[in-house]
Each structure stands twice: as structure tokens, then as C-alpha cells.
Short mmCIF file of C-alpha atoms in Angstrom, two decimals:
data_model
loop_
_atom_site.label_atom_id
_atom_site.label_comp_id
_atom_site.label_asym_id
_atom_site.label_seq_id
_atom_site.Cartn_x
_atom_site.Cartn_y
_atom_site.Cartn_z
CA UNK A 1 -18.40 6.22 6.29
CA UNK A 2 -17.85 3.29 4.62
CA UNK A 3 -14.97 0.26 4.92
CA UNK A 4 -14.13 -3.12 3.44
CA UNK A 5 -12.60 -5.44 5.37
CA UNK A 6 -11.46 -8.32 3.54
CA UNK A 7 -10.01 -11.54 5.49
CA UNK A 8 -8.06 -13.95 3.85
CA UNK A 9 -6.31 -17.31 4.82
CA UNK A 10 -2.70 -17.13 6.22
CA UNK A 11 0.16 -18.84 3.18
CA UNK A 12 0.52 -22.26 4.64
CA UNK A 13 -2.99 -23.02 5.92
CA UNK A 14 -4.66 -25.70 3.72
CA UNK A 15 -7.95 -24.20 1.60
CA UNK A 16 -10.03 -27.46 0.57
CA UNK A 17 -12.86 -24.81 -0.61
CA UNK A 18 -10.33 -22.78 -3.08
CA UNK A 19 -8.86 -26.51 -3.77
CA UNK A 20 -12.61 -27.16 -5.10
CA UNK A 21 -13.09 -24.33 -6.67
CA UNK A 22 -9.55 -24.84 -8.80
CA UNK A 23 -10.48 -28.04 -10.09
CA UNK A 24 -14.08 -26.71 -10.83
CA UNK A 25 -12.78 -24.50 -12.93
CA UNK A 26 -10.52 -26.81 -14.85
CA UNK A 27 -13.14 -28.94 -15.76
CA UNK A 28 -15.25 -26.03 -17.26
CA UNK A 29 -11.93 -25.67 -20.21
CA UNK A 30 -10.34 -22.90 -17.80
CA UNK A 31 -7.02 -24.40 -17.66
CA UNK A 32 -5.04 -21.40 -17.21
CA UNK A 33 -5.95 -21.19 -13.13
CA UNK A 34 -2.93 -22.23 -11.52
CA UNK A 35 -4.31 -21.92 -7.86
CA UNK A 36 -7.40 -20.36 -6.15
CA UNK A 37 -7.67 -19.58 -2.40
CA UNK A 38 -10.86 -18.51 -1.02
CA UNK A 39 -11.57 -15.46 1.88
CA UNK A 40 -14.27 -13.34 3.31
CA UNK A 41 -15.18 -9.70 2.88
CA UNK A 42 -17.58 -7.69 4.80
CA UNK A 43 -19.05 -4.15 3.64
CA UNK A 44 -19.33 -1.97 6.76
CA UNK A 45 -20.60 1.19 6.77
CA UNK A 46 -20.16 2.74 10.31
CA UNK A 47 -21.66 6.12 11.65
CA UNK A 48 -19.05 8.44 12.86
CA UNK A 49 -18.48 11.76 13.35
CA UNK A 50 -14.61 11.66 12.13
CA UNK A 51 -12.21 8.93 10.76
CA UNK A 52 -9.90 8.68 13.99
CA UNK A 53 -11.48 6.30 15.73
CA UNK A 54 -13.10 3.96 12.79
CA UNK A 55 -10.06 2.45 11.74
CA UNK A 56 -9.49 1.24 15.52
CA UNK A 57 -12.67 0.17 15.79
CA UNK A 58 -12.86 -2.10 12.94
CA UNK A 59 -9.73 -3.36 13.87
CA UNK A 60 -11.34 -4.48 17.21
CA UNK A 61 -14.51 -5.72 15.08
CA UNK A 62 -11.89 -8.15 12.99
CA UNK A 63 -9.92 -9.06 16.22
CA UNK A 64 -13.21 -10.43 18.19
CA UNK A 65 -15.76 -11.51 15.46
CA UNK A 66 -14.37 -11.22 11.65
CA UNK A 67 -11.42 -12.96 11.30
CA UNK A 68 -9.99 -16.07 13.36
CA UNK A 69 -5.95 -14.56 13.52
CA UNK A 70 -4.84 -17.70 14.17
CA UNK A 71 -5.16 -19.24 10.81
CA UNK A 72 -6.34 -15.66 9.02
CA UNK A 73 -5.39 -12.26 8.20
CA UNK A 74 -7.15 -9.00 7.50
CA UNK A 75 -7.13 -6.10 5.82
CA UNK A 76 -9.09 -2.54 6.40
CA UNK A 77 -9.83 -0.27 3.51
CA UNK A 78 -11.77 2.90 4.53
CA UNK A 79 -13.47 3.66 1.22
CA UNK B 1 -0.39 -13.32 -12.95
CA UNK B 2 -2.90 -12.92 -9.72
CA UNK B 3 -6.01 -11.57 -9.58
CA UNK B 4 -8.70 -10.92 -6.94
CA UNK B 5 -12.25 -11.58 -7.03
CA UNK B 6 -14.92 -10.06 -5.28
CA UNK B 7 -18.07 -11.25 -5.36
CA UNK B 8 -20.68 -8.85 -3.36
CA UNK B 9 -24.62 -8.81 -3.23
CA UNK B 10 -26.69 -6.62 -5.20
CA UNK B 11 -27.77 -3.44 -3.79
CA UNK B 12 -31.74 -5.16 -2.72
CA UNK B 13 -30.78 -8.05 -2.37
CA UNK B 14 -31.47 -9.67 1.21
CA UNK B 15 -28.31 -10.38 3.18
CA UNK B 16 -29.52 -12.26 6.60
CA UNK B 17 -25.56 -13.01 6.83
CA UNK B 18 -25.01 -9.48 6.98
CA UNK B 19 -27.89 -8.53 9.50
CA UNK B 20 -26.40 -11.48 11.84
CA UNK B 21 -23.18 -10.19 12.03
CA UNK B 22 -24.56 -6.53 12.64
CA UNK B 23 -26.40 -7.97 15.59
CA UNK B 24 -23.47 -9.53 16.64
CA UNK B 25 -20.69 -6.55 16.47
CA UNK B 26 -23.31 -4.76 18.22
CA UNK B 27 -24.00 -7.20 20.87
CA UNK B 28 -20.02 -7.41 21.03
CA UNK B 29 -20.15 -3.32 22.29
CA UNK B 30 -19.59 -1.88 18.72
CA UNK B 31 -22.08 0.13 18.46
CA UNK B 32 -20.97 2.45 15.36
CA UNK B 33 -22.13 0.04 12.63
CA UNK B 34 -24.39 0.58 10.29
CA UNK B 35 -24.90 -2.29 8.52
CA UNK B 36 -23.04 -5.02 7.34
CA UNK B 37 -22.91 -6.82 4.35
CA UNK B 38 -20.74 -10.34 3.49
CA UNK B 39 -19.42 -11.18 -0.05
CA UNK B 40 -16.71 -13.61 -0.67
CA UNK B 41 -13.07 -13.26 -2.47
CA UNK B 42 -10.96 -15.21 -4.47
CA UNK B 43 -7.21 -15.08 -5.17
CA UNK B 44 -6.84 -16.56 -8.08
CA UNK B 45 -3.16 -17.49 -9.80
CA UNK B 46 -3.41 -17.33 -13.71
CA UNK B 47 -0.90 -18.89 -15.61
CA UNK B 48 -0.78 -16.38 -18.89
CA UNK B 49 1.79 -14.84 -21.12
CA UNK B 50 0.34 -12.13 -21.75
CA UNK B 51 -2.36 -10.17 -19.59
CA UNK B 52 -4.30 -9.84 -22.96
CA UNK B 53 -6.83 -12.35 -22.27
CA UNK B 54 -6.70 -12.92 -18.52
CA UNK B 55 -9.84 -10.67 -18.09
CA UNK B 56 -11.78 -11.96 -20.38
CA UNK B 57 -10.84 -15.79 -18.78
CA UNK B 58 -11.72 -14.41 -15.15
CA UNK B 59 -14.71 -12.96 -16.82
CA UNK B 60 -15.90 -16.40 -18.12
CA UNK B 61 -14.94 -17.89 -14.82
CA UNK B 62 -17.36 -15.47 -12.97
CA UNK B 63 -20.18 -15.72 -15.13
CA UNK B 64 -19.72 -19.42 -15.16
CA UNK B 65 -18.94 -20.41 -11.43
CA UNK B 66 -17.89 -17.81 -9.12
CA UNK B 67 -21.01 -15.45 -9.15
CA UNK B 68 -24.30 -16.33 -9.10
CA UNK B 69 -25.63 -12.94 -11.65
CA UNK B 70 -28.98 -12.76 -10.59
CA UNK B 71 -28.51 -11.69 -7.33
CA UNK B 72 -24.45 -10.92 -7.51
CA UNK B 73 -22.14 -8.25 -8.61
CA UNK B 74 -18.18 -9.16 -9.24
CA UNK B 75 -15.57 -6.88 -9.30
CA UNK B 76 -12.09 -8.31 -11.27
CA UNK B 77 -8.83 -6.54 -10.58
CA UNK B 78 -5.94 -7.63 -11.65
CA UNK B 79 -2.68 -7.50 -9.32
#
């Protein structure tokens, strides 16, 4: 079974990378970016028998190692 | 207009990132991954009229900045 778990910065919390990135791409003549915000994503693939458990499991993978949930969020997608 | 980016290894291509944070969920009790592999994402804001050319702009952006092609896939999908 496989998931993606993508973790992104909570609105509010400054982004210096995406900030970067932004005025990167405005000085390669792509002016239409108005802002860019940079995350994570991890491709798990996790051996279980049935889906039950998975979803609770990643969400304890996200809780302890993926994501800090003070200053990120997360999302599961069991693909 | 936003868009996400994701930006993931190609299928071959080594991912000691990846392998770390295998070792690491598993060292953390989760034993049910497979394997784990990182990419990053980007949530880019495009400022656009139409959605005509907003691909082809992310396109450019990708090819020029935010993946590396030899060794990187990117997946464009617009929100």
C-alpha cells in the first residue's frame, strides 16, 4: 500500500526558502508568481494486510518524526 | 490562480534522505514501512487571467529552477 504525506507550513509562519525561490523566479522573466511557499512530501509505501490501521499509523509517523505541528501541517493521501 | 508542485526522485535514483527516515520511523516502533522516499512541494500563487498559459509558465519554471531533470520528475496540478 502506498501513501503520500505531504507537510506544509502553517499561513502565518514566515518561509525565507519559498521567499527565495519567488524572487528566483522573477529574475528568470517569470513575473506572473505572486507568492511561493515551500513544504515536504514523503512517498511511503507501508506493508499491511488491510487499510484500517495505515491511516493511524502514518498519522503517528507525521506526529513524532514528519512534520513539526507546531509551525506545520499535514496531509495523508492513501494512493 | 494556485498551483502545487511536486517535485519527486526518479524511480533509480538514490534517495539516502529517504533510507534515513526509514531507519528512523522504524527505530521510532513503526515497523510497517516499506520504504520511504522525500520530494519537495511548492505552492505557488500565479497571477493570470486566464488559466491558458499558467501551465506552460509553471512548466518553464520547473524545467528552469524547481526540478533538477536529470534525476527529477515534477508533477503540476493546478488548484
Amino acid at each position: 500500500m502506498k501513501a503520500r504525506i505531504i507537510v506544509t507550513l502553517k499561513t502565518g509562519v514566515l518561509d525565507p526558502q519559498g521567499k527565495a525561490i519567488e524572487s528566483a523566479l522573477k529574475s528568470f522573466g517569470i513575473e506572473e508568481v505572486g507568492s511561493v511557499r515551500q513544504g515536504k512530501v514523503f512517498d511511503v509505501e507501508i506493508v499491511a494486510a488491510d487499510g484500517a490501521g495505515v491511516e493511524a499509523t502514518l498519522r503517528t509517523a507525521c506526529e513524532k518524526l514528519l512534520a513539526n505541528t507546531v509551525v506545520e501541517n499535514y496531509a495523508i493521501e492513501i494512493v
